[in-house]
Amino acid sequence: MHKIFIAVVVLFIVGSCKEKVEDAVDLDASRYEIVTDEWPKKIAVDPKVNAILREWPEFTAMDISFDAIYNAVNREDLSLTIENIIEEQKLLEDSTYPKEFDIPQIKSRQKVFKTYVLKVKGDLTYYLDPTTSVQEMIEAYNLLREKCNGVVYQTLDAKLILEDE
């Protein structure tokens, strides 16, 4: 009886010390599927703004790269798309802005967008869920596009307000 008790205790100890295999995190990027249906859609710009943006090749290239995020099906696709957006963003920062958009308001929105793009890249690098970061990045891009709409259709002259006379 004493031997059976010792055998049961030993089996219990061995069984409790065993590592659980199902708790391991699967880091295979190609298996993680992305559902883009929940992501906000890119807003449209007004025709007058669109005409100006089409004349800005760096913005057009970044816009095309941005559209590719909706075609990502796994983590690897999203990572490649984000890398492409980062490269296009750098070219956009260094480009010559159209006179309507060569203002601090547009450049600051662009920096906010860049920040969220880098946040998505960080989530992908550290194998975190990028869903929230991608949604924030899309929102930042939409705010940049809205600001472009607002700047073109702004009728208030700031010089009249700032005049001290």
Tab-separated table of C-alpha atoms in Angstrom:
chain	number	residue	atom	x	y	z
A	1	MET	CA	0.000	0.000	0.000
A	2	HIS	CA	2.874	2.298	0.861
A	3	LYS	CA	4.486	1.674	-2.562
A	4	ILE	CA	1.253	2.527	-4.387
A	5	PHE	CA	0.941	5.786	-2.460
A	6	ILE	CA	4.534	6.766	-3.332
A	7	ALA	CA	3.947	5.859	-6.998
A	8	VAL	CA	0.806	8.035	-7.138
A	9	VAL	CA	2.636	10.972	-5.510
A	10	VAL	CA	5.552	10.648	-7.948
A	11	LEU	CA	3.163	10.524	-10.947
A	12	PHE	CA	1.310	13.553	-9.607
A	13	ILE	CA	4.557	15.538	-9.226
A	14	VAL	CA	5.813	14.537	-12.688
A	15	GLY	CA	2.449	15.416	-14.249
A	16	SER	CA	2.281	18.836	-12.591
A	17	CYS	CA	5.837	19.786	-13.601
A	18	LYS	CA	5.198	19.057	-17.254
A	19	GLU	CA	5.104	22.167	-19.496
A	20	LYS	CA	1.885	22.817	-21.296
A	21	VAL	CA	2.474	22.815	-25.042
A	22	GLU	CA	-0.816	24.504	-25.948
A	23	ASP	CA	0.191	27.709	-24.098
A	24	ALA	CA	3.020	28.403	-26.538
A	25	VAL	CA	2.519	31.421	-28.803
A	26	ASP	CA	2.538	30.741	-32.517
A	27	LEU	CA	4.855	33.338	-34.041
A	28	ASP	CA	4.371	32.194	-37.627
A	29	ALA	CA	3.432	35.405	-39.421
A	30	SER	CA	1.923	33.751	-42.444
A	31	ARG	CA	-0.736	31.881	-40.411
A	32	TYR	CA	-2.178	34.986	-38.752
A	33	GLU	CA	-5.098	36.069	-40.906
A	34	ILE	CA	-6.168	39.695	-40.995
A	35	VAL	CA	-9.778	40.754	-41.297
A	36	THR	CA	-9.932	44.129	-43.032
A	37	ASP	CA	-13.731	44.363	-43.011
A	38	GLU	CA	-13.730	46.064	-39.593
A	39	TRP	CA	-11.241	48.740	-40.627
A	40	PRO	CA	-12.545	52.218	-41.445
A	41	LYS	CA	-12.605	53.095	-45.117
A	42	LYS	CA	-10.501	55.848	-46.635
A	43	ILE	CA	-12.509	59.037	-47.072
A	44	ALA	CA	-12.836	60.672	-50.441
A	45	VAL	CA	-11.506	64.134	-51.169
A	46	ASP	CA	-13.358	66.818	-53.081
A	47	PRO	CA	-12.754	67.032	-56.835
A	48	LYS	CA	-10.892	70.346	-56.527
A	49	VAL	CA	-8.569	68.844	-53.890
A	50	ASN	CA	-8.180	65.658	-55.912
A	51	ALA	CA	-7.005	67.694	-58.916
A	52	ILE	CA	-4.266	69.282	-56.777
A	53	LEU	CA	-3.254	65.952	-55.203
A	54	ARG	CA	-2.984	64.259	-58.618
A	55	GLU	CA	-0.357	66.850	-59.562
A	56	TRP	CA	1.697	65.829	-56.493
A	57	PRO	CA	3.302	62.505	-57.543
A	58	GLU	CA	4.716	61.660	-54.105
A	59	PHE	CA	1.276	61.931	-52.502
A	60	THR	CA	-0.258	59.846	-55.279
A	61	ALA	CA	2.364	57.133	-54.744
A	62	MET	CA	1.735	57.093	-50.989
A	63	ASP	CA	-2.025	57.002	-51.570
A	64	ILE	CA	-1.642	53.948	-53.799
A	65	SER	CA	0.579	52.281	-51.179
A	66	PHE	CA	-1.994	53.092	-48.499
A	67	ASP	CA	-4.778	51.435	-50.515
A	68	ALA	CA	-2.812	48.178	-50.434
A	69	ILE	CA	-3.477	47.702	-46.689
A	70	TYR	CA	-7.036	46.680	-47.523
A	71	ASN	CA	-5.627	43.796	-49.618
A	72	ALA	CA	-3.468	42.363	-46.809
A	73	VAL	CA	-4.541	38.874	-45.833
A	74	ASN	CA	-1.892	38.031	-43.246
A	75	ARG	CA	0.680	39.635	-40.998
A	76	GLU	CA	3.456	39.315	-43.582
A	77	ASP	CA	1.411	41.127	-46.262
A	78	LEU	CA	0.583	43.910	-43.819
A	79	SER	CA	4.224	44.213	-42.797
A	80	LEU	CA	5.366	44.589	-46.414
A	81	THR	CA	2.650	47.149	-47.070
A	82	ILE	CA	3.620	49.169	-43.987
A	83	GLU	CA	7.279	49.136	-45.079
A	84	ASN	CA	6.200	50.459	-48.469
A	85	ILE	CA	4.089	53.188	-46.850
A	86	ILE	CA	7.062	54.213	-44.686
A	87	GLU	CA	9.267	54.579	-47.780
A	88	GLU	CA	6.608	56.575	-49.628
A	89	GLN	CA	6.075	58.726	-46.520
A	90	LYS	CA	9.785	59.599	-46.448
A	91	LEU	CA	9.656	60.627	-50.109
A	92	LEU	CA	6.538	62.690	-49.428
A	93	GLU	CA	8.224	64.535	-46.551
A	94	ASP	CA	11.177	65.427	-48.764
A	95	SER	CA	9.053	66.445	-51.743
A	96	THR	CA	8.003	69.906	-52.845
A	97	TYR	CA	4.522	70.568	-51.537
A	98	PRO	CA	1.891	72.268	-53.672
A	99	LYS	CA	1.478	75.873	-52.524
A	100	GLU	CA	-1.982	75.146	-51.072
A	101	PHE	CA	-0.577	72.386	-48.866
A	102	ASP	CA	2.781	73.907	-47.948
A	103	ILE	CA	1.497	74.920	-44.523
A	104	PRO	CA	2.165	73.688	-40.969
A	105	GLN	CA	-1.345	72.226	-40.577
A	106	ILE	CA	-0.835	69.737	-43.405
A	107	LYS	CA	2.731	68.895	-42.375
A	108	SER	CA	1.681	68.254	-38.773
A	109	ARG	CA	-1.142	65.921	-39.886
A	110	GLN	CA	1.407	64.110	-42.006
A	111	LYS	CA	3.684	63.675	-38.965
A	112	VAL	CA	0.781	62.273	-36.941
A	113	PHE	CA	0.071	59.818	-39.753
A	114	LYS	CA	3.748	58.819	-39.802
A	115	THR	CA	3.632	58.225	-36.041
A	116	TYR	CA	0.731	55.790	-36.378
A	117	VAL	CA	2.394	54.018	-39.309
A	118	LEU	CA	5.437	53.442	-37.108
A	119	LYS	CA	3.158	52.243	-34.297
A	120	VAL	CA	1.702	49.606	-36.631
A	121	LYS	CA	5.231	48.597	-37.626
A	122	GLY	CA	6.131	48.206	-33.939
A	123	ASP	CA	3.089	46.042	-33.296
A	124	LEU	CA	4.031	43.822	-36.226
A	125	THR	CA	7.664	43.628	-35.131
A	126	TYR	CA	6.765	42.563	-31.578
A	127	TYR	CA	3.970	40.214	-32.679
A	128	LEU	CA	1.216	42.271	-31.052
A	129	ASP	CA	-2.291	42.547	-32.441
A	130	PRO	CA	-2.096	45.418	-34.964
A	131	THR	CA	-5.854	45.920	-35.358
A	132	THR	CA	-6.169	48.956	-33.069
A	133	SER	CA	-3.019	50.573	-34.430
A	134	VAL	CA	-4.148	50.081	-38.026
A	135	GLN	CA	-7.502	51.676	-37.236
A	136	GLU	CA	-5.724	54.647	-35.616
A	137	MET	CA	-3.425	54.924	-38.649
A	138	ILE	CA	-6.396	54.961	-41.030
A	139	GLU	CA	-8.094	57.604	-38.872
A	140	ALA	CA	-4.923	59.742	-38.973
A	141	TYR	CA	-4.774	59.396	-42.766
A	142	ASN	CA	-8.431	60.355	-43.048
A	143	LEU	CA	-7.770	63.444	-40.894
A	144	LEU	CA	-4.922	64.395	-43.235
A	145	ARG	CA	-7.272	64.098	-46.214
A	146	GLU	CA	-9.979	66.080	-44.389
A	147	LYS	CA	-7.447	68.811	-43.618
A	148	CYS	CA	-6.583	68.970	-47.323
A	149	ASN	CA	-10.292	69.467	-48.037
A	150	GLY	CA	-10.542	72.155	-45.382
A	151	VAL	CA	-7.466	74.064	-46.510
A	152	VAL	CA	-8.593	74.306	-50.123
A	153	TYR	CA	-12.092	75.434	-49.219
A	154	GLN	CA	-11.045	77.793	-46.416
A	155	THR	CA	-12.292	81.275	-47.247
A	156	LEU	CA	-11.137	83.072	-44.118
A	157	ASP	CA	-7.978	85.129	-44.587
A	158	ALA	CA	-5.754	84.773	-41.497
A	159	LYS	CA	-3.991	88.058	-42.303
A	160	LEU	CA	-7.205	89.973	-41.570
A	161	ILE	CA	-7.428	88.491	-38.086
A	162	LEU	CA	-3.781	89.054	-37.246
A	163	GLU	CA	-3.716	92.667	-38.344
A	164	ASP	CA	-3.164	95.056	-35.401
A	165	GLU	CA	-4.185	98.277	-37.099
